[in-house]
mmCIF file with all atom_site columns, C-alpha atoms in Angstrom:
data_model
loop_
_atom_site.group_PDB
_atom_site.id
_atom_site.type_symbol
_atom_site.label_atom_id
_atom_site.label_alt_id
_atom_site.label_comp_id
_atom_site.label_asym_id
_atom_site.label_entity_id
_atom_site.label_seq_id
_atom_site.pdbx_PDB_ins_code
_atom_site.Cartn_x
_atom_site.Cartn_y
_atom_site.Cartn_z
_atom_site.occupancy
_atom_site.B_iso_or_equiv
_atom_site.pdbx_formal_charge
_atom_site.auth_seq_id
_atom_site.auth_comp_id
_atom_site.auth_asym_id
_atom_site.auth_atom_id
_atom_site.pdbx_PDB_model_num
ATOM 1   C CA . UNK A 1 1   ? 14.587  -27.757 25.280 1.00 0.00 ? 18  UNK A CA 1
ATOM 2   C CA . UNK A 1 2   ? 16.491  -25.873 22.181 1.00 0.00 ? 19  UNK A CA 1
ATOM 3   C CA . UNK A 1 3   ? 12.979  -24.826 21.098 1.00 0.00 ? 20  UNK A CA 1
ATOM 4   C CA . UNK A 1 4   ? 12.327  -23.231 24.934 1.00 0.00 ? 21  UNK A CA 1
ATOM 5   C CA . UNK A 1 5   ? 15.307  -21.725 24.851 1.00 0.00 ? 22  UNK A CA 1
ATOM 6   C CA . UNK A 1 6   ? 15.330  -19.370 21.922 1.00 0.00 ? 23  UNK A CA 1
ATOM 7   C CA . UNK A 1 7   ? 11.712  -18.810 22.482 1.00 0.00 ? 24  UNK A CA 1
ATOM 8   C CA . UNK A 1 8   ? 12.775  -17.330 25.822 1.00 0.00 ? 25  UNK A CA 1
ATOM 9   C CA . UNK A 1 9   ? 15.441  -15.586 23.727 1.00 0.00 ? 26  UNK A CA 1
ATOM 10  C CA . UNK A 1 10  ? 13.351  -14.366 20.785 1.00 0.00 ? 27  UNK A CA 1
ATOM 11  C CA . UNK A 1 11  ? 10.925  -12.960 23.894 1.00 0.00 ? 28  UNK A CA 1
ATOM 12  C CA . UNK A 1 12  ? 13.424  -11.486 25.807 1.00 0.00 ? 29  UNK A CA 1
ATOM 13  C CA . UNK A 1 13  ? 14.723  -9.489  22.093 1.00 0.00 ? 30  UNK A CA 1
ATOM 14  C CA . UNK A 1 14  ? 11.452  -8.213  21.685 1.00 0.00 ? 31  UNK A CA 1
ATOM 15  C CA . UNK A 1 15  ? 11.178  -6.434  24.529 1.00 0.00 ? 32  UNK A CA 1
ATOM 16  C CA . UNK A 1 16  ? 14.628  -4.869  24.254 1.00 0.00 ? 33  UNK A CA 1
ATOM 17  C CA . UNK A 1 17  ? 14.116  -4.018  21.013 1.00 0.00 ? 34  UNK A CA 1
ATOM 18  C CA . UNK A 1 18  ? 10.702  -2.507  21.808 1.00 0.00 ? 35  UNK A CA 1
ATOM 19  C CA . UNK A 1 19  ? 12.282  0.004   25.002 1.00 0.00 ? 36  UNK A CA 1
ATOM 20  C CA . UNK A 1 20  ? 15.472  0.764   22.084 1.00 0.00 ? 37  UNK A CA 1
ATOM 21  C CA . UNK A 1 21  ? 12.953  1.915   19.404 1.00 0.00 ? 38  UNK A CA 1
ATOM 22  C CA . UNK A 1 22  ? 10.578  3.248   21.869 1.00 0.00 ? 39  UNK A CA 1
ATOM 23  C CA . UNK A 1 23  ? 13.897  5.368   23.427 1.00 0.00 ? 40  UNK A CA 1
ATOM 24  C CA . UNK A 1 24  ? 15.381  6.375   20.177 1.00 0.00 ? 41  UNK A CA 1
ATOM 25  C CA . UNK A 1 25  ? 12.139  7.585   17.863 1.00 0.00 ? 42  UNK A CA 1
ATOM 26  C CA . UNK A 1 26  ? 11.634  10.281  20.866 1.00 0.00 ? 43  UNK A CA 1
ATOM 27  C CA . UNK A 1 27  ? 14.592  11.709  18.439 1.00 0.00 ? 44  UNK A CA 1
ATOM 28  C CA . UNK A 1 28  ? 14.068  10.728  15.164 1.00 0.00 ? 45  UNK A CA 1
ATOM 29  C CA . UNK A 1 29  ? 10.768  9.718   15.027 1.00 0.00 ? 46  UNK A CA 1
ATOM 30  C CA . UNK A 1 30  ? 8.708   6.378   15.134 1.00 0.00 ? 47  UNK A CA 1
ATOM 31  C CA . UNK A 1 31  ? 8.810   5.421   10.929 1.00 0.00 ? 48  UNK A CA 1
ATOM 32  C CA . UNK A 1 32  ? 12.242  6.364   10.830 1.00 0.00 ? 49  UNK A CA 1
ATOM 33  C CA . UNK A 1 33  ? 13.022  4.520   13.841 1.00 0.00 ? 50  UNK A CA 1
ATOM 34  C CA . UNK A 1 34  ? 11.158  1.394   12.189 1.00 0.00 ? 51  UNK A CA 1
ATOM 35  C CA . UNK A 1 35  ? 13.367  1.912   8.843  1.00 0.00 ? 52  UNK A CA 1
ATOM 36  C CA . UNK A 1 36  ? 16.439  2.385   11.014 1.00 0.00 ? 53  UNK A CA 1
ATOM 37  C CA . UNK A 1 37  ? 15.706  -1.352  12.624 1.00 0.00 ? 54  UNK A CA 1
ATOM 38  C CA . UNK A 1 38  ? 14.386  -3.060  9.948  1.00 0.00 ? 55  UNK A CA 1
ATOM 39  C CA . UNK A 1 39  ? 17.479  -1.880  8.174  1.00 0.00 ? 56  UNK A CA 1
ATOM 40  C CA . UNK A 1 40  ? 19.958  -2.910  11.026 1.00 0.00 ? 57  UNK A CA 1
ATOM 41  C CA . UNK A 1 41  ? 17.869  -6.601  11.096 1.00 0.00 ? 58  UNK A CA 1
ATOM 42  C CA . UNK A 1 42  ? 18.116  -6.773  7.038  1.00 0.00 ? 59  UNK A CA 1
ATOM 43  C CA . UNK A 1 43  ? 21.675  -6.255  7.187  1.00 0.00 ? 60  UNK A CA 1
ATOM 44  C CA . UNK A 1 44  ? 22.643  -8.570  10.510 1.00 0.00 ? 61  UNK A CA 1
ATOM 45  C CA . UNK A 1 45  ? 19.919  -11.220 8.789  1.00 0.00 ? 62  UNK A CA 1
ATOM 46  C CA . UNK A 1 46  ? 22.255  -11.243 5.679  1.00 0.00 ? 63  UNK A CA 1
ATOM 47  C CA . UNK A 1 47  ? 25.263  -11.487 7.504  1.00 0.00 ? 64  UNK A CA 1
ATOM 48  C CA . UNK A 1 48  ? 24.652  -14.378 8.599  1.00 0.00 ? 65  UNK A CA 1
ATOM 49  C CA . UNK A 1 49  ? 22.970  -16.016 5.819  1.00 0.00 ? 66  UNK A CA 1
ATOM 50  C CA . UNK A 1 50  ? 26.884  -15.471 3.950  1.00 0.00 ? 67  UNK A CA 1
ATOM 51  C CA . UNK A 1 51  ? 28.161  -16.677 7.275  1.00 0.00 ? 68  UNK A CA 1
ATOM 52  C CA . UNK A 1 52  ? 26.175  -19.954 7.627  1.00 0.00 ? 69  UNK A CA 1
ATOM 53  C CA . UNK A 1 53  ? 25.526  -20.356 3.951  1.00 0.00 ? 70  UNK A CA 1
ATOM 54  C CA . UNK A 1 54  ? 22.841  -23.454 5.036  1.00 0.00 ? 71  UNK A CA 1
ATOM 55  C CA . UNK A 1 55  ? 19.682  -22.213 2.924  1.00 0.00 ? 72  UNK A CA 1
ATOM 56  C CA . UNK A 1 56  ? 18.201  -23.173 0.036  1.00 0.00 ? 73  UNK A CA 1
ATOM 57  C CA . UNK A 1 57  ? 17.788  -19.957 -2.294 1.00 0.00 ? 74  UNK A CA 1
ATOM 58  C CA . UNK A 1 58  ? 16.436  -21.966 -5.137 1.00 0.00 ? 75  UNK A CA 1
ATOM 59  C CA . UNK A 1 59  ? 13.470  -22.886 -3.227 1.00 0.00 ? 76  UNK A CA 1
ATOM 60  C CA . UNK A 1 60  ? 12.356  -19.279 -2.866 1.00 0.00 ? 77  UNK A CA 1
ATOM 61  C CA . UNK A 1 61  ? 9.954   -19.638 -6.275 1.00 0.00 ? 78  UNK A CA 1
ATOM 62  C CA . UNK A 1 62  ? 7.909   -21.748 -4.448 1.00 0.00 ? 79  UNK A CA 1
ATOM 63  C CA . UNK A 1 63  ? 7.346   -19.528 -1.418 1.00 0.00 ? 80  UNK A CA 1
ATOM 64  C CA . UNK A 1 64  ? 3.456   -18.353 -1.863 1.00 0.00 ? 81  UNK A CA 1
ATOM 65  C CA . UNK A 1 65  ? 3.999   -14.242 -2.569 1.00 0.00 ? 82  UNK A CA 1
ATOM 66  C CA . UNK A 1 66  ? 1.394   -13.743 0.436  1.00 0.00 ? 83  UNK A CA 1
ATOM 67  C CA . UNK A 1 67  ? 3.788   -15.171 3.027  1.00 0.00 ? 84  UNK A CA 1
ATOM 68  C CA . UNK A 1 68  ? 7.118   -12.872 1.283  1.00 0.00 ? 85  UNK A CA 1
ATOM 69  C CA . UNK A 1 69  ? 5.322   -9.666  2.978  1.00 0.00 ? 86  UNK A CA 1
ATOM 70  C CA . UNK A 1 70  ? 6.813   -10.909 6.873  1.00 0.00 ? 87  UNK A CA 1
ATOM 71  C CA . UNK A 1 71  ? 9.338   -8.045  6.491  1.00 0.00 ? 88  UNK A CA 1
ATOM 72  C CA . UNK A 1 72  ? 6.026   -5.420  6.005  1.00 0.00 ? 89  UNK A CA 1
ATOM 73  C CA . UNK A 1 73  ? 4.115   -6.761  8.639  1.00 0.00 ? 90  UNK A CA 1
ATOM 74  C CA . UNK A 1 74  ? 7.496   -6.129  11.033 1.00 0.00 ? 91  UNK A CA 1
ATOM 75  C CA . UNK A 1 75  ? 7.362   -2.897  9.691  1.00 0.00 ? 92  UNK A CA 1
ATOM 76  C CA . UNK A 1 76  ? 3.976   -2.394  11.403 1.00 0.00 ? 93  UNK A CA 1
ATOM 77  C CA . UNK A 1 77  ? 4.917   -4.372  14.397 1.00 0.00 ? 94  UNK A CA 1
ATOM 78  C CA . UNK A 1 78  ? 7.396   -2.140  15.125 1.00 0.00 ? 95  UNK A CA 1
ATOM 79  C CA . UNK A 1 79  ? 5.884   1.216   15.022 1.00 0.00 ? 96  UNK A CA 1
ATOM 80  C CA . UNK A 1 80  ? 2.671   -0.363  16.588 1.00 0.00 ? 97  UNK A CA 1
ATOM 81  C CA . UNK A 1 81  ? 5.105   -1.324  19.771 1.00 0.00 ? 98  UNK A CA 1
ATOM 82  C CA . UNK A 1 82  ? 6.921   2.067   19.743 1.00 0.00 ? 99  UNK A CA 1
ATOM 83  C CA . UNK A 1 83  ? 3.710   4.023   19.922 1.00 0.00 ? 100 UNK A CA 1
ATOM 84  C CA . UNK A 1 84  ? 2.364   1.799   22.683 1.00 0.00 ? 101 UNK A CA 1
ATOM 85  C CA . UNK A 1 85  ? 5.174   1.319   24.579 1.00 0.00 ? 102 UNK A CA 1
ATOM 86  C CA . UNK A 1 86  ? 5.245   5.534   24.528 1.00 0.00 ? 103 UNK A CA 1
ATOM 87  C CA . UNK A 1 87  ? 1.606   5.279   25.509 1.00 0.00 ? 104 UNK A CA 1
ATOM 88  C CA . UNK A 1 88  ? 1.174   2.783   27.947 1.00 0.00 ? 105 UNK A CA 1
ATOM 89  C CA . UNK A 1 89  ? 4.279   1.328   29.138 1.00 0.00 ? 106 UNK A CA 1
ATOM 90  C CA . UNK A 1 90  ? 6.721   -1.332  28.516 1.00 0.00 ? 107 UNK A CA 1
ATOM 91  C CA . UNK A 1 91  ? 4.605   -3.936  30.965 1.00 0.00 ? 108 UNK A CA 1
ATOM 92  C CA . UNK A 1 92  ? 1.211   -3.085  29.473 1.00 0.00 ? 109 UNK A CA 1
ATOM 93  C CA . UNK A 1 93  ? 2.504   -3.250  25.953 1.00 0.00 ? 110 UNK A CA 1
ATOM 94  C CA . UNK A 1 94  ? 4.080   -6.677  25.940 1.00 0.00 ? 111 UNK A CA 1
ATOM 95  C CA . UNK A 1 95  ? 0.985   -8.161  27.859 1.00 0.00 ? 112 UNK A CA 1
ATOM 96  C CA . UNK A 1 96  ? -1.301  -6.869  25.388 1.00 0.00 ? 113 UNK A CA 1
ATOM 97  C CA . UNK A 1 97  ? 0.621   -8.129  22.403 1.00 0.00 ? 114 UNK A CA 1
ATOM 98  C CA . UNK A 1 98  ? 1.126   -11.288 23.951 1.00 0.00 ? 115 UNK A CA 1
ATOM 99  C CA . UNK A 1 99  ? -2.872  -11.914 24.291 1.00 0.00 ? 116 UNK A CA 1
ATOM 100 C CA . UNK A 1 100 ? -2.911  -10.488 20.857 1.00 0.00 ? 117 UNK A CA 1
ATOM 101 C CA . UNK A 1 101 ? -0.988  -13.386 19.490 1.00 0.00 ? 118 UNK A CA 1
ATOM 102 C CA . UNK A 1 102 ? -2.460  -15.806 21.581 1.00 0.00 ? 119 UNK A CA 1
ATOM 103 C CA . UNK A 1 103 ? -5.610  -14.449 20.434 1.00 0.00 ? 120 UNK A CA 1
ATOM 104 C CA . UNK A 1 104 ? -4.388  -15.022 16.509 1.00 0.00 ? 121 UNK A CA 1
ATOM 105 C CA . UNK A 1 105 ? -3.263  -18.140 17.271 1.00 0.00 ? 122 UNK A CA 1
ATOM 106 C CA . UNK A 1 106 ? -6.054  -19.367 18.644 1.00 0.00 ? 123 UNK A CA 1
ATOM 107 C CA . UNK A 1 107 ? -7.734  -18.371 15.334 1.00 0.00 ? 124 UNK A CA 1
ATOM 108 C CA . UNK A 1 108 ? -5.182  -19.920 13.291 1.00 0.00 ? 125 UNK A CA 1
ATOM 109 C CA . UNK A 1 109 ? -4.964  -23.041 14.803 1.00 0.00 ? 126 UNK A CA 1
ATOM 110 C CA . UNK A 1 110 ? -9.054  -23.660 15.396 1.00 0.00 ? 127 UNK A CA 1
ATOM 111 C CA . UNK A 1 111 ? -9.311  -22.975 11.255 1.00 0.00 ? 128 UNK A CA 1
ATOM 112 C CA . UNK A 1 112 ? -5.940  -24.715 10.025 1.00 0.00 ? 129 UNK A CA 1
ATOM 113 C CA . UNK A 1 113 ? -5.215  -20.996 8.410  1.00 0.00 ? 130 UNK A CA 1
ATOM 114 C CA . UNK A 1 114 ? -1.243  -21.523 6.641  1.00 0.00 ? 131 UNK A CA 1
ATOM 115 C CA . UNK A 1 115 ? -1.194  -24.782 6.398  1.00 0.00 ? 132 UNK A CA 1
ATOM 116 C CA . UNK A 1 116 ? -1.106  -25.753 9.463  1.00 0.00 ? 133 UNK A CA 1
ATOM 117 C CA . UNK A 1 117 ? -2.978  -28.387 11.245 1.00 0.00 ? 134 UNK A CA 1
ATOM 118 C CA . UNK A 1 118 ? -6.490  -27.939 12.946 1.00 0.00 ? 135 UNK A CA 1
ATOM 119 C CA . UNK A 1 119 ? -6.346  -27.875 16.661 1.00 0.00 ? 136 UNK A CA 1
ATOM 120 C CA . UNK A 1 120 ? -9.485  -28.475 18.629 1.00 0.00 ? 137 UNK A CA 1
ATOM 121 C CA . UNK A 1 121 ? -9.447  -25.953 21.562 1.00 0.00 ? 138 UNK A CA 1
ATOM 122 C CA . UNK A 1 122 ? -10.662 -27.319 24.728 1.00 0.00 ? 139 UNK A CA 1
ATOM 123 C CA . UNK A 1 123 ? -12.090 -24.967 27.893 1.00 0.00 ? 140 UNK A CA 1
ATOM 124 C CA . UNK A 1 124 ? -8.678  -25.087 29.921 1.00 0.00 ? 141 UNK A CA 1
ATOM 125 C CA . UNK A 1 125 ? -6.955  -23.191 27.213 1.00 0.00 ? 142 UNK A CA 1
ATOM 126 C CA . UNK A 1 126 ? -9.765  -20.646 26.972 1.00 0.00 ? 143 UNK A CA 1
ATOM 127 C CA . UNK A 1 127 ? -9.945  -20.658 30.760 1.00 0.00 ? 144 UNK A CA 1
ATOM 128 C CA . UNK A 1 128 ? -5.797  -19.525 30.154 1.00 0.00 ? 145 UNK A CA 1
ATOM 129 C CA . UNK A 1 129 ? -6.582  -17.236 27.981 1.00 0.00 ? 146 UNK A CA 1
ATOM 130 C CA . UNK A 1 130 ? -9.278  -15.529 30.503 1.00 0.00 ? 147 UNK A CA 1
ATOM 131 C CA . UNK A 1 131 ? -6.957  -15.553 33.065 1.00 0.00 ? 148 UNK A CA 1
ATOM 132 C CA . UNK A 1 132 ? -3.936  -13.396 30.978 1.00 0.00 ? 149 UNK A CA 1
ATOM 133 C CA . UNK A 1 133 ? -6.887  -10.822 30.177 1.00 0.00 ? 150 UNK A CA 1
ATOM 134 C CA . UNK A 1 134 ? -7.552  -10.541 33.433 1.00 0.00 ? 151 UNK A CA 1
ATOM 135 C CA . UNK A 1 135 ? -4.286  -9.923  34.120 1.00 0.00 ? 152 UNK A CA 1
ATOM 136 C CA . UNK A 1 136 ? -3.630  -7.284  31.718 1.00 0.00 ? 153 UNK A CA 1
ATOM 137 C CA . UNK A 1 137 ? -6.881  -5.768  32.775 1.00 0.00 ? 154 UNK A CA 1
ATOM 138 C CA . UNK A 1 138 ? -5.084  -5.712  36.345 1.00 0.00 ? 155 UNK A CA 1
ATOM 139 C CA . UNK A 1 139 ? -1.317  -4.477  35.296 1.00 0.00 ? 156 UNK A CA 1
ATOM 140 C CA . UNK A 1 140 ? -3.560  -1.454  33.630 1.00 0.00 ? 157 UNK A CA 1
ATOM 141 C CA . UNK A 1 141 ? -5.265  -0.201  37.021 1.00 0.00 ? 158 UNK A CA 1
#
């Protein structure tokens, strides 16, 4: 239930953060904007890494480099969602990326990319999958 819950949460940030940037690099611009919130995130982040002081710092040597470059790949996330969300709307955006990452997962999880397990995918969740394009494809007439 915990796990639902900030899933909902994490989901729910996105888009807010998405209309904010999509709002506020009309005036400063969309790379700027990105800086500005990867900033803000960097400095909340580390805030509450003093705060909660429950990590393991030592550890970090063993992190693979490839999987250190999260922070540039938000970097692109956001200025991909400003510029959509300026293009095509809030709705359209966040239905798109979501079959986007269902998409990647489904790629991830049929190859066991990152270490993580093979799935097998069966035809219900491609039949899902069909369905939320469809959907999208709707939402954009």
């Amino acid at each position: 239930m915990k796990g639902i819950f900030f899933a909902l949460l994490g989901g729910a940030f996105i888009t807010l953060q998405g209309v904010a940037n999509a709002r506020i690099s009309q005036d400063i611009g969309t790379w700027q904007t990105a800086a500005i919130t990867q900033f803000t995130g960097f400095v909340l982040a580390l805030f509450i890494v003093l705060f909660v002081r429950d990590g393991k710092w030592q550890m970090l040597k063993q992190v693979k480099p490839l999987y250190l470059t999260g922070g540039a790949m938000a970097a692109v996330i956001i200025f991909s969602n400003i510029t959509s969300i300026r293009q095509i709307g809030v709705t359209l955006t966040i239905s798109a990326v979501l079959i986007a990452q269902l998409s990647l997962t489904f790629v991830i999880d049929i190859n066991g990319w990152f270490g993580v397990g093979k799935q097998q995918m069966k035809l219900p969740q491609f039949i899902g999958m069909g369905m939320m394009v469809v959907g999208v494809v709707m939402l954009g007439l």
